[in-house]
mmCIF file of C-alpha atoms in Angstrom:
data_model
loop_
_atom_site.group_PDB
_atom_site.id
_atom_site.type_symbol
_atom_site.label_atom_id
_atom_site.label_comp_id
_atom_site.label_asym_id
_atom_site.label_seq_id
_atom_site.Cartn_x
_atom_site.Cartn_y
_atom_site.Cartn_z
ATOM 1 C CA UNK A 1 74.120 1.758 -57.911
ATOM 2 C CA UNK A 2 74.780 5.250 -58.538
ATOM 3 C CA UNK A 3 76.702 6.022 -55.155
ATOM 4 C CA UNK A 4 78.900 2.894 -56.273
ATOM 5 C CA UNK A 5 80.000 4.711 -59.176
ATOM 6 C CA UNK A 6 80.841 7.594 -57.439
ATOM 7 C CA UNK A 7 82.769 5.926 -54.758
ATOM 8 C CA UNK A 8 84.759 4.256 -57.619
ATOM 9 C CA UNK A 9 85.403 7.346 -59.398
ATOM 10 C CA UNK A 10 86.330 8.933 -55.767
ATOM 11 C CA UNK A 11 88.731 6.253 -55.159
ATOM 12 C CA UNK A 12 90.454 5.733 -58.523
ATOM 13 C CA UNK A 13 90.804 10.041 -58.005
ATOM 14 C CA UNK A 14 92.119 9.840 -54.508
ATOM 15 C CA UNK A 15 94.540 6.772 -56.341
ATOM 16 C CA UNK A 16 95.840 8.896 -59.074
ATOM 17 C CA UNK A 17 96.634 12.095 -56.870
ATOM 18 C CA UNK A 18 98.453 9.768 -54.109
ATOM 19 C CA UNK A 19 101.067 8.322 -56.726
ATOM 20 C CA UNK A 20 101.152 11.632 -58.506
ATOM 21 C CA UNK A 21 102.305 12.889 -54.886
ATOM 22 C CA UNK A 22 104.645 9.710 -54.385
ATOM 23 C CA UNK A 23 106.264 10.541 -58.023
ATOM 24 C CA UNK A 24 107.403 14.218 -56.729
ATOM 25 C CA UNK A 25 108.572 13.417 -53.813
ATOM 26 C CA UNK A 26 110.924 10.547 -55.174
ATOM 27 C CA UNK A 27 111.795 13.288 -57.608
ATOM 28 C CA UNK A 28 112.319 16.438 -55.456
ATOM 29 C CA UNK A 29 113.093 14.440 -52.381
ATOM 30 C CA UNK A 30 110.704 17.143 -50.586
ATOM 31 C CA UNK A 31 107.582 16.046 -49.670
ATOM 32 C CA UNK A 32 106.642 19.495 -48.339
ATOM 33 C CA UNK A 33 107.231 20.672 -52.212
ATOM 34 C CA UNK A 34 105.292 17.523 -53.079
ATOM 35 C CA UNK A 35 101.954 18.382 -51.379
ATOM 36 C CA UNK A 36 101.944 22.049 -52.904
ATOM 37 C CA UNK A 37 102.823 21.305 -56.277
ATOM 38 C CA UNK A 38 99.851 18.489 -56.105
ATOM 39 C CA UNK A 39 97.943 20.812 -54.138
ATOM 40 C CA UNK A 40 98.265 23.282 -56.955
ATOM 41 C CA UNK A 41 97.651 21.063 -59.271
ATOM 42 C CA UNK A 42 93.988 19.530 -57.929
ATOM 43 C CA UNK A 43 92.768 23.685 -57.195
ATOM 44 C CA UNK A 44 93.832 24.714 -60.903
ATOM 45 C CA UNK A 45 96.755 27.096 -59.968
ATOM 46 C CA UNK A 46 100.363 27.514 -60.837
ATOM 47 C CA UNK A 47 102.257 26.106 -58.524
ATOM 48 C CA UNK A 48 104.142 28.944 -55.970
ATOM 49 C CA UNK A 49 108.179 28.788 -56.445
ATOM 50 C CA UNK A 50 109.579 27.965 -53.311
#
């Protein structure tokens, strides 16, 4: 029961990182941009000007 909790919480994470990706790129039309800033964003960092 316990590992089915933490493959829910796993997957509703890996959910709400994908569409936070998907959001930036439709905004910034660069999905290289994208991946950093969510990168950033899941380590704790700033995200690096490019």
């Amino acid at each position: 029961s316990l590992a089915l909790v933490i493959l829910v919480h796993v997957t509703r994470n890996l959910e709400s990182v994908y569409l936070e990706y998907v959001a930036l790129v439709e905004e910034t039309g660069d999905p290289e941009h994208a991946r950093a800033a969510v990168e950033s964003s899941a380590l704790g960092r700033a995200p690096e000007p490019l």
